[in-house]
mmCIF file of C-alpha atoms and ligand atoms in Angstrom:
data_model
loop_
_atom_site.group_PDB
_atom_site.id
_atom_site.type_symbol
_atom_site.label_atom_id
_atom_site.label_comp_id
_atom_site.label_asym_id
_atom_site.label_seq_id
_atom_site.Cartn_x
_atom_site.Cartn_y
_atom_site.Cartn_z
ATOM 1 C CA UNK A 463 -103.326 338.363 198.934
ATOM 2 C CA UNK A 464 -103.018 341.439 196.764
ATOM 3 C CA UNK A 465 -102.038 342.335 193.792
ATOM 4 C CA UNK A 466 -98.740 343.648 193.886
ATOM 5 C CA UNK A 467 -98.994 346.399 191.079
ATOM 6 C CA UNK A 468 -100.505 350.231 191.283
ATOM 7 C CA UNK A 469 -102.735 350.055 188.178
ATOM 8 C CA UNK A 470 -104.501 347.124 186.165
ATOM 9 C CA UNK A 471 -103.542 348.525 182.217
ATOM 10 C CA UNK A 472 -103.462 345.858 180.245
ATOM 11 C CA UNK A 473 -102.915 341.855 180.363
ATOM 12 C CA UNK A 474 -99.618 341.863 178.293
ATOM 13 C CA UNK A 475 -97.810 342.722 181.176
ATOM 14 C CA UNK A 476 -99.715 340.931 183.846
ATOM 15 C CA UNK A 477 -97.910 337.371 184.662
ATOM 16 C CA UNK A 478 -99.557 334.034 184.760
ATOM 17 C CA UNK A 479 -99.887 333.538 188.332
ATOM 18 C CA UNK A 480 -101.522 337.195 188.838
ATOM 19 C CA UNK A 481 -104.096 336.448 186.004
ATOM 20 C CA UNK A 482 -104.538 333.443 188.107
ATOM 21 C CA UNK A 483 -104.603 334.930 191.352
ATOM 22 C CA UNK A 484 -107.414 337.225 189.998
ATOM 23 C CA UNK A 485 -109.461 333.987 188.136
ATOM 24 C CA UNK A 486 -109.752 332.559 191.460
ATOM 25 C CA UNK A 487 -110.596 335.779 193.650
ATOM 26 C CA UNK A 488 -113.878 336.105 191.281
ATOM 27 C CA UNK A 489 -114.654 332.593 192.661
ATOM 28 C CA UNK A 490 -115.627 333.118 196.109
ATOM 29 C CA UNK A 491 -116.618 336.873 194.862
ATOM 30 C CA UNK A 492 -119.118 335.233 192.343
ATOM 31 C CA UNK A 493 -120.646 333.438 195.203
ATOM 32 C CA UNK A 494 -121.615 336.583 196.711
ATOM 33 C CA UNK A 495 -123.393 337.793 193.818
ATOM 34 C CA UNK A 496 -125.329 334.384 194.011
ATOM 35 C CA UNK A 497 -126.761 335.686 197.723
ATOM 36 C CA UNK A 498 -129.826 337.205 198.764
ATOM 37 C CA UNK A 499 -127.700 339.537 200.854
ATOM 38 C CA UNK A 500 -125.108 340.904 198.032
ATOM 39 C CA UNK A 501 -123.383 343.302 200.402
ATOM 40 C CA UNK A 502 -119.775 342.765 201.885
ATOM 41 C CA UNK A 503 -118.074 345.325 204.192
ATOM 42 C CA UNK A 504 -114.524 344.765 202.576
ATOM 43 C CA UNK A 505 -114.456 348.020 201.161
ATOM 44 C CA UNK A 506 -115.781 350.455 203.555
ATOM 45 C CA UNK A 507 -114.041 353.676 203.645
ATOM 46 C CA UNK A 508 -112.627 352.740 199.987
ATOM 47 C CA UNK A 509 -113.587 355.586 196.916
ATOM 48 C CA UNK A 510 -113.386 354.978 193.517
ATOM 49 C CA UNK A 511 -114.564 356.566 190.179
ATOM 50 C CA UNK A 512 -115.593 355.728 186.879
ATOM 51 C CA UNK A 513 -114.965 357.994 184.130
ATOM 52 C CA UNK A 514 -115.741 356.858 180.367
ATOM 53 C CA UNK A 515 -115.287 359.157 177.428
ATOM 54 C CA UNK A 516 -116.651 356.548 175.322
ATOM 55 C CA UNK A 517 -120.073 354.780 175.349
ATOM 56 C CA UNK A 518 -120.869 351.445 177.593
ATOM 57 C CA UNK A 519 -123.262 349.511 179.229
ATOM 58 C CA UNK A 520 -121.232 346.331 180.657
ATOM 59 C CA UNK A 521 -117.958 347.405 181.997
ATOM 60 C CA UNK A 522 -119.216 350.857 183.357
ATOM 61 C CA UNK A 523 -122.362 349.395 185.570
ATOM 62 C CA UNK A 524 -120.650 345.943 186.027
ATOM 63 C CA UNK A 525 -117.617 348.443 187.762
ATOM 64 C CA UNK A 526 -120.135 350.556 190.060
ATOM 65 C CA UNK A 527 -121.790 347.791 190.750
ATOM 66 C CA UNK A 528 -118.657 345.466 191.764
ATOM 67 C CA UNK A 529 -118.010 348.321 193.973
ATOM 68 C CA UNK A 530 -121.168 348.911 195.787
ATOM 69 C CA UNK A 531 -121.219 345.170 196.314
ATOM 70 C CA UNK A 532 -117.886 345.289 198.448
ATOM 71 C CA UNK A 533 -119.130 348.679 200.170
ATOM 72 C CA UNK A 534 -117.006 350.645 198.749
ATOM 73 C CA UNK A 535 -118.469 354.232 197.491
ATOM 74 C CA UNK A 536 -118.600 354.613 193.757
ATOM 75 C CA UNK A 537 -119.287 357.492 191.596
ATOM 76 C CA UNK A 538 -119.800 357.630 187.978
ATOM 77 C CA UNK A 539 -118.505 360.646 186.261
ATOM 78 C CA UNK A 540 -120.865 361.846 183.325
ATOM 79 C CA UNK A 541 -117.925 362.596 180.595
ATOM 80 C CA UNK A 542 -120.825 364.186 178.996
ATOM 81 C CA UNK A 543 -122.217 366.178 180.988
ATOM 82 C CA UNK A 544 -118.746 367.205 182.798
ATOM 83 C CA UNK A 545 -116.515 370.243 182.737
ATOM 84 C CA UNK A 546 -115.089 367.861 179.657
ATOM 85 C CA UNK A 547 -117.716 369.666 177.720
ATOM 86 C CA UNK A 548 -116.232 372.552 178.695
ATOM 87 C CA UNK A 549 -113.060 372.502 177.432
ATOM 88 C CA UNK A 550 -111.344 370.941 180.623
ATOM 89 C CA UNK A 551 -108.144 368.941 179.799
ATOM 90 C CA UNK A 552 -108.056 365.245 180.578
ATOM 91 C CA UNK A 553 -105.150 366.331 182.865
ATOM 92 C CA UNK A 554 -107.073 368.988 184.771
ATOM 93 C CA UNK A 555 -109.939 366.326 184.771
ATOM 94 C CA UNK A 556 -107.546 363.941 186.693
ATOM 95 C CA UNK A 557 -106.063 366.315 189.134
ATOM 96 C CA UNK A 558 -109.608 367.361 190.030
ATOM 97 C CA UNK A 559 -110.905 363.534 190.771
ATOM 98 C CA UNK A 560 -107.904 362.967 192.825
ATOM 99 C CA UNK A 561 -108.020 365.531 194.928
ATOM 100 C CA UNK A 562 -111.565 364.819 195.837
ATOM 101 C CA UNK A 563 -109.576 362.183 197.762
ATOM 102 C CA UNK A 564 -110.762 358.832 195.312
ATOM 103 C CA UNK A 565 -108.326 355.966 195.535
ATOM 104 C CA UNK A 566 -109.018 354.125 192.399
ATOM 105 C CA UNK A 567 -110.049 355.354 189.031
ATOM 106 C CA UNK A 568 -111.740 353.451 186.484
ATOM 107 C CA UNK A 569 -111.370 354.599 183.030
ATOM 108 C CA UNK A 570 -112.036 353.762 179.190
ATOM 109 C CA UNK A 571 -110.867 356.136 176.536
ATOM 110 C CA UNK A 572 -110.740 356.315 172.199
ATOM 111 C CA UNK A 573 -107.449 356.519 172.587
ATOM 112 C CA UNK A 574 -104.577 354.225 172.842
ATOM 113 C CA UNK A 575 -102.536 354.852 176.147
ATOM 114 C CA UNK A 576 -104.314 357.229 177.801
ATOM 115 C CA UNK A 577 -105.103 355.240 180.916
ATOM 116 C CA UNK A 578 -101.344 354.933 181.266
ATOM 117 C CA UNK A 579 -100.486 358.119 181.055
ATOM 118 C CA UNK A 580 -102.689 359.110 183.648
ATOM 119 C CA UNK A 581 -101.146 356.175 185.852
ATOM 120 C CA UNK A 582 -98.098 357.800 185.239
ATOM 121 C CA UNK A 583 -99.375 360.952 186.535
ATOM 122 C CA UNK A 584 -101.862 360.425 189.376
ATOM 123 C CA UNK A 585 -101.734 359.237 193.014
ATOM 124 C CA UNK A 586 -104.806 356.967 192.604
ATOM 125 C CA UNK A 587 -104.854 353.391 191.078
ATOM 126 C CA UNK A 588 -105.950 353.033 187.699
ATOM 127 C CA UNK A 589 -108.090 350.344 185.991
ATOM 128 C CA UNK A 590 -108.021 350.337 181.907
ATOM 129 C CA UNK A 591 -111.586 350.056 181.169
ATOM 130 C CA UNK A 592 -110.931 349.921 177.158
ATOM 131 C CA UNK A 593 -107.901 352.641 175.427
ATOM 132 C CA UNK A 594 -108.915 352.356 171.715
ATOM 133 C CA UNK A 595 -108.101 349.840 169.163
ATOM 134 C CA UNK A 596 -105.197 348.645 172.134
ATOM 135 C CA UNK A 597 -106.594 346.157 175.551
ATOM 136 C CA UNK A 598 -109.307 345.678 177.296
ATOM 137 C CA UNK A 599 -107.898 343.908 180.250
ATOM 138 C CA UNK A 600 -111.296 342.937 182.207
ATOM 139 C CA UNK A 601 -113.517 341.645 179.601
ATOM 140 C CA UNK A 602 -110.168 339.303 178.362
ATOM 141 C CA UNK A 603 -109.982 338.199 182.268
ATOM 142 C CA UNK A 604 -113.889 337.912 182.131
ATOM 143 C CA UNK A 605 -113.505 335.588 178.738
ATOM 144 C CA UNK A 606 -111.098 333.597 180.470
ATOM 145 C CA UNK A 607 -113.004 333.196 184.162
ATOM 146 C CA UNK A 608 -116.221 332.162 181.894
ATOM 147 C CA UNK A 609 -113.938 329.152 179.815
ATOM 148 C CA UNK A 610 -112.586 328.252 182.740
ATOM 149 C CA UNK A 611 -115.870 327.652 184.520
ATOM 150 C CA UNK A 612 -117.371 325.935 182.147
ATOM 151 C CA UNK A 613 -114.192 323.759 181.065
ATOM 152 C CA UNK A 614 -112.349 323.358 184.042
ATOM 153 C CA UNK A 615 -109.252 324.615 182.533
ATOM 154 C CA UNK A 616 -107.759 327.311 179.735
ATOM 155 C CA UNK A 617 -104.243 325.006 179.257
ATOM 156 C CA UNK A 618 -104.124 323.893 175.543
ATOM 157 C CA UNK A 619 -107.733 324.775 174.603
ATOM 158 C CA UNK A 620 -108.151 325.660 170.805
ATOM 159 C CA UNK A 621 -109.526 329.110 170.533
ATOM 160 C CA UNK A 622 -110.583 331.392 167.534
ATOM 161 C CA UNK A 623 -111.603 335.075 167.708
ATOM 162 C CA UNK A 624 -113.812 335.708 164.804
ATOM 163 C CA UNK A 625 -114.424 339.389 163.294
ATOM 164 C CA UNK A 626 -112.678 342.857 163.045
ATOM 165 C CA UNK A 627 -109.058 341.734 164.437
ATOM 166 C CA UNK A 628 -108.001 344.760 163.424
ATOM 167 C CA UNK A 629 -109.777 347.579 165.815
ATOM 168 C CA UNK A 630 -110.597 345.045 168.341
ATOM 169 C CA UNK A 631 -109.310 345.708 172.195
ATOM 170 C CA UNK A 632 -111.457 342.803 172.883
ATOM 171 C CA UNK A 633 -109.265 340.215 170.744
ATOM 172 C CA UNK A 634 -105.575 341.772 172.135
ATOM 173 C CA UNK A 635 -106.073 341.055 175.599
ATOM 174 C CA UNK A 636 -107.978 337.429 174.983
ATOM 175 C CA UNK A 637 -104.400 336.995 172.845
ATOM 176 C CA UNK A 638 -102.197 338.121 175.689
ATOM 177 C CA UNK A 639 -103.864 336.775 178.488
ATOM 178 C CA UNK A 640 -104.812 332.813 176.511
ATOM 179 C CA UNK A 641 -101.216 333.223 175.614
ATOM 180 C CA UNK A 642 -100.362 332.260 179.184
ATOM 181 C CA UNK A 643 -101.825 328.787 179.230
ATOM 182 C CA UNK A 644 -100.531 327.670 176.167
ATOM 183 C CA UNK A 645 -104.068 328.253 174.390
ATOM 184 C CA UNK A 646 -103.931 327.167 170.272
ATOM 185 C CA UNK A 647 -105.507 330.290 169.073
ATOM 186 C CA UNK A 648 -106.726 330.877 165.733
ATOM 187 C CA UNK A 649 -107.680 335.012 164.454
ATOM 188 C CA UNK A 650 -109.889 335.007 161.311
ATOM 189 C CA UNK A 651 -111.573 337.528 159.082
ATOM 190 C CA UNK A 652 -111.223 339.747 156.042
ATOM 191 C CA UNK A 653 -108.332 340.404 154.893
ATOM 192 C CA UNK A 654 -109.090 343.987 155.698
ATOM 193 C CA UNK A 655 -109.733 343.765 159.067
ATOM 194 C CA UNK A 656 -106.566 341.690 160.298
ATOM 195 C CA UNK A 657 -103.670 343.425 161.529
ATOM 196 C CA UNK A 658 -100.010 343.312 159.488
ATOM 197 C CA UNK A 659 -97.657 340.853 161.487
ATOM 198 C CA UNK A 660 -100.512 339.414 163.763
ATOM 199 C CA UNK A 661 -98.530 336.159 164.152
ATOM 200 C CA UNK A 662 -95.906 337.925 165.899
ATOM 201 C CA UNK A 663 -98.495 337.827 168.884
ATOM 202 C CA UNK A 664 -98.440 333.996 168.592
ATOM 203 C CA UNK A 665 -101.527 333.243 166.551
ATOM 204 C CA UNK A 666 -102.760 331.780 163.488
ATOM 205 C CA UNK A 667 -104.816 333.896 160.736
ATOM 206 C CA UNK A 668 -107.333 332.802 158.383
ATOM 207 C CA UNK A 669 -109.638 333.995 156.213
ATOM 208 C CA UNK A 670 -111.836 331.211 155.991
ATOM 209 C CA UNK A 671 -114.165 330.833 158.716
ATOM 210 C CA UNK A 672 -114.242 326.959 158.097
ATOM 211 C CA UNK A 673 -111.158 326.472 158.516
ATOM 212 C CA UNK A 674 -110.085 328.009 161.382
ATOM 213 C CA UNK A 675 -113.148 326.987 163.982
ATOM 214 C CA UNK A 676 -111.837 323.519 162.636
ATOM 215 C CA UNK A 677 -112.360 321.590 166.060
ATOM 216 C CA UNK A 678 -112.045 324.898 168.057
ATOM 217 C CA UNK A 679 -113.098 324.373 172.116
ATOM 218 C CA UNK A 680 -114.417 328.123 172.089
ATOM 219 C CA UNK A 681 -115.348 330.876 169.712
ATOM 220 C CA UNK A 682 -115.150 334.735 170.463
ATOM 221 C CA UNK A 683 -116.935 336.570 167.948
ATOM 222 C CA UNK A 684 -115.802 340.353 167.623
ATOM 223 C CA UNK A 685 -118.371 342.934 167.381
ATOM 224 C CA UNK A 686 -117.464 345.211 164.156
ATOM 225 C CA UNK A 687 -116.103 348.320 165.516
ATOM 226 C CA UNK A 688 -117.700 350.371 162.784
ATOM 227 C CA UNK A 689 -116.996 353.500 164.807
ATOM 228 C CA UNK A 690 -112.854 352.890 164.359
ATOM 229 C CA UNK A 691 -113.225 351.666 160.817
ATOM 230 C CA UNK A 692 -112.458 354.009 157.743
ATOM 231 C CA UNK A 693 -115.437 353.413 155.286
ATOM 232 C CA UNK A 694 -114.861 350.573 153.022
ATOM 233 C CA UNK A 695 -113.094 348.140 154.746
ATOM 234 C CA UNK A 696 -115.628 345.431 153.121
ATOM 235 C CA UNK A 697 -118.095 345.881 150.196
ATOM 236 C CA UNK A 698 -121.331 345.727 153.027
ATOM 237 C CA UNK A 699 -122.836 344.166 156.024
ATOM 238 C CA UNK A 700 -124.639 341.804 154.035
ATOM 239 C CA UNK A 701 -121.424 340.360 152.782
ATOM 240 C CA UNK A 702 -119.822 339.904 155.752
ATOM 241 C CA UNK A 703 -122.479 338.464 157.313
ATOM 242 C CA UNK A 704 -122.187 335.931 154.598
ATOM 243 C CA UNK A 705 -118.731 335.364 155.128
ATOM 244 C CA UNK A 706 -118.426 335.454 159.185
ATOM 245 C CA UNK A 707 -121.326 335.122 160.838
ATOM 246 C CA UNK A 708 -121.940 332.296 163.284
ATOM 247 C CA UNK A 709 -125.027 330.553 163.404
ATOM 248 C CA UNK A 710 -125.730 327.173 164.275
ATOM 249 C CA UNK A 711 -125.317 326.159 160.738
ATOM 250 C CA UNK A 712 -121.958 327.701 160.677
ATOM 251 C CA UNK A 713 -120.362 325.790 163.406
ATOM 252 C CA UNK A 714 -120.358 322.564 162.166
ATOM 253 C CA UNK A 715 -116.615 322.003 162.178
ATOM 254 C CA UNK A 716 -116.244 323.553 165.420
ATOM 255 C CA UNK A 717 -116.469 320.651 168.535
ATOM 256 C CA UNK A 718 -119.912 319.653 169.579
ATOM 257 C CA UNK A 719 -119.201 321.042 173.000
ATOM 258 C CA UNK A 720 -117.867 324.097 171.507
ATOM 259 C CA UNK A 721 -118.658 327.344 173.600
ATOM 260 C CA UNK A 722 -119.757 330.369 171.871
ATOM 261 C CA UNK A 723 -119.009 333.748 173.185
ATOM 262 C CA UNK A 724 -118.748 337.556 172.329
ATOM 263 C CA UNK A 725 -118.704 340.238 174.640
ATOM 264 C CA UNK A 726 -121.517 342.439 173.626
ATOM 265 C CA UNK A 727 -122.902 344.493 172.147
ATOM 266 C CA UNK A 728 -124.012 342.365 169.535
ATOM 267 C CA UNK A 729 -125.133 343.442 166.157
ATOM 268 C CA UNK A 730 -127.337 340.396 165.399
ATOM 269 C CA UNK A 731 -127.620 339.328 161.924
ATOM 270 C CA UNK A 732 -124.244 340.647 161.552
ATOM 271 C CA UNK A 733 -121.462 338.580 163.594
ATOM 272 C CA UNK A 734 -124.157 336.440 165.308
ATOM 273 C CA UNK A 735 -127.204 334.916 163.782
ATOM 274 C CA UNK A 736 -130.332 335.618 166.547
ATOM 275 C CA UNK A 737 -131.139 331.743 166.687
ATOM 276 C CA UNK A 738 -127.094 331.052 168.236
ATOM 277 C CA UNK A 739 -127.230 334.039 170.627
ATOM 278 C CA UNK A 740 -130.604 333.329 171.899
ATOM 279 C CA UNK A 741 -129.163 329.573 172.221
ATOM 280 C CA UNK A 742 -127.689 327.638 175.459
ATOM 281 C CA UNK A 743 -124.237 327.186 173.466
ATOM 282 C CA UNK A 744 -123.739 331.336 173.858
ATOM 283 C CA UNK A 745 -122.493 332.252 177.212
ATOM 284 C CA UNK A 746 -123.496 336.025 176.306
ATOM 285 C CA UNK A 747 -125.241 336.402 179.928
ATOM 286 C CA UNK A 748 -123.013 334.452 181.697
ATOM 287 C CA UNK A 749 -120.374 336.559 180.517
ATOM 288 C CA UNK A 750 -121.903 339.867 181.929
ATOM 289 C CA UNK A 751 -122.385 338.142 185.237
ATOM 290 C CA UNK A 752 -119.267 337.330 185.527
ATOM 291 C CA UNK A 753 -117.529 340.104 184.876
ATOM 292 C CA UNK A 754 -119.272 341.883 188.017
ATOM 293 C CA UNK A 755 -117.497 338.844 189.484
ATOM 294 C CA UNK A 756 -114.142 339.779 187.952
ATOM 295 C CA UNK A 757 -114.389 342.838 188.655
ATOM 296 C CA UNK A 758 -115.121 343.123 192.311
ATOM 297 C CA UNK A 759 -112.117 340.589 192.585
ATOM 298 C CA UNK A 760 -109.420 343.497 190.613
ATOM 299 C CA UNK A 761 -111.547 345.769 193.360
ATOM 300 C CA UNK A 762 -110.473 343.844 196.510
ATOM 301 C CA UNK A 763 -106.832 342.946 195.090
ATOM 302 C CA UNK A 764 -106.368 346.157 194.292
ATOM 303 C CA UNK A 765 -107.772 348.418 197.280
ATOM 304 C CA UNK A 766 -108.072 345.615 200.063
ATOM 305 C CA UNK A 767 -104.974 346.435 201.300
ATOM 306 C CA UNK A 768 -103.800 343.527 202.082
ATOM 307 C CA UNK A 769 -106.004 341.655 203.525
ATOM 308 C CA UNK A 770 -106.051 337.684 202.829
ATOM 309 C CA UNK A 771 -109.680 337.163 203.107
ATOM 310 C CA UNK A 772 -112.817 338.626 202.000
ATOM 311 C CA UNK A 773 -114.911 340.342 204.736
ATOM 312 C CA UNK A 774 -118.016 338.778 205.117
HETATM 313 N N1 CP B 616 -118.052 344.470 176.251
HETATM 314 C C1 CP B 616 -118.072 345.779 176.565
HETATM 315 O O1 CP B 616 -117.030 346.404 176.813
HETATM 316 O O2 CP B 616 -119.327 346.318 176.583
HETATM 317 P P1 CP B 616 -119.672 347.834 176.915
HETATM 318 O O3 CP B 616 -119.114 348.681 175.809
HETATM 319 O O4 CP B 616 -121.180 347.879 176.986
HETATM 320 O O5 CP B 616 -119.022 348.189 178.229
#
């Protein structure tokens, strides 16, 4: 099975049954990680490339890791310590990676669209690692592989994403891809940080956090992107934390089972109260694991060429 697309951009555009073909690869791949032994040959002879001219931790190691997992050989590029610094256009940049022969870049960028316009113009396949305020296509699938796990299905569950709506990549593709299963899903924060028109993606905005974790199966809680934000989008940290931060006081309208996620960085104290992210009910950890697990399965579907089985 493959995935029968060049480049992974965003989840808007990816169907139901390929978000589902790639929930289930990370199964069996998620197993591997699991092993003593976390080396497949599936990969061999396979090149890809991570380039990030913004900051990470997760998604860049969870990538070059996914990779070296299924043999394939992975290289980071150090934006900052690159020709980049040097005055080298993005599109020289490109041109130069893909000679070197890679087949698959990985890339995260400040701003909106740039991993598709290098799709547009490059040979190799392209994975959207994060374009600005727009998607982030594997942490969403990563959300939605951790939900599933833990409740057996995404169809119908009532979901709110808590926090900075309006900068967040994070809360776009969770709406997008959730969208696909029929999810209820709920967006709430200030008034400031919530996008004009964001019912037209099918949600419901509050303002109250109350209200809308209301019997909620799952929360996502945002980080705030204070380094998209103009100054002043609310009067100070203190007060938001006031106003939107979870903690296990806070969810007491939310379902008992209710799972609590964000996906990290978190500023505690700010979003998330230290006592609820150091708790069992946040899936923080699990979420990292398994997006090495979703990960290596966009790897294989996208450079396995072909093959219907994993290598083991
Ligand atoms: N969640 C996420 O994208 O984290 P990093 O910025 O550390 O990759």
């Amino acid at each position: 099975m493959k995935l029968d697309r060049k480049d992974l951009l965003g989840l808007r555009d990816l169907s139901r049954e390929e978000t589902e073909l790639i929930l289930n690869t990370a199964i069996p791949m998620k197993d591997v990680i699991g092993r003593d032994i976390k080396k497949v040959p599936t990969l061999r002879g396979k090149a890809m490339v991570t380039v990030f001219y913004e900051n990470s931790t997760r998604t860049r190691t969870s990538f070059e890791l996914a990779g070296k997992y299924l043999s394939a050989d992975t290289v980071n590029l150090s934006v900052s310590t690159s020709s980049v610094q040097k005055g080298e256009s993005l599109r020289d940049t490109i041109k130069t990676i893909e000679v070197m022969g890679f087949d698959l870049i990985v890339m995260r960028h400040a701003m909106s669209g740039t991993p598709h316009y290098v799709a547009r113009n490059t040979r190799m396949r392209v994975i959207n690692a994060g374009d600005g305020a727009n998607e982030h296509p594997t942490q969403a699938l990563l959300d939605m592989y951790t939900i599933k796990e833990k409740k057996g299905t995404l169809e119908g569950l009532k979901v709110a994403i808590v926090g900075d709506i309006l900068h967040s990549r994070v809360a776009r593709s969770n709406i997008y891809g959730l969208s696909k299963f029929g999810c209820d899903i709920r967006v709430v924060g200030p008034a400031t940080l919530m996008p004009p028109g964001v019912e037209k993606l099918g949600v419901k905005s509050y303002y109250s956090l109350d209200e809308a974790i209301d019997g909620v199966d799952v929360i996502n809680i945002l980080r705030i992107q204070r380094e998209r934000q103009a100054s002043g989008l609310f009067p100070s940290l203190d007060e938001y934390a006031q106003l939107y931060m979870l903690s296990p006081q806070t969810l007491a309208r939310a379902k008992d089972d209710v799972l609590v996620l964000h996906p990290g960085p978190i500023n505690r104290g700010v979003e998330i109260s230290s006592e609820l992210a150091d708790s069992t009910q946040a899936l923080i950890n699990e979420q990292v694991t398994n997006g090495v697990a979703i990960r290596m399965a966009l790897l294989f579907l996208m450079m396995g060429g072909g093959r219907d089985e994993i290598t083991y």
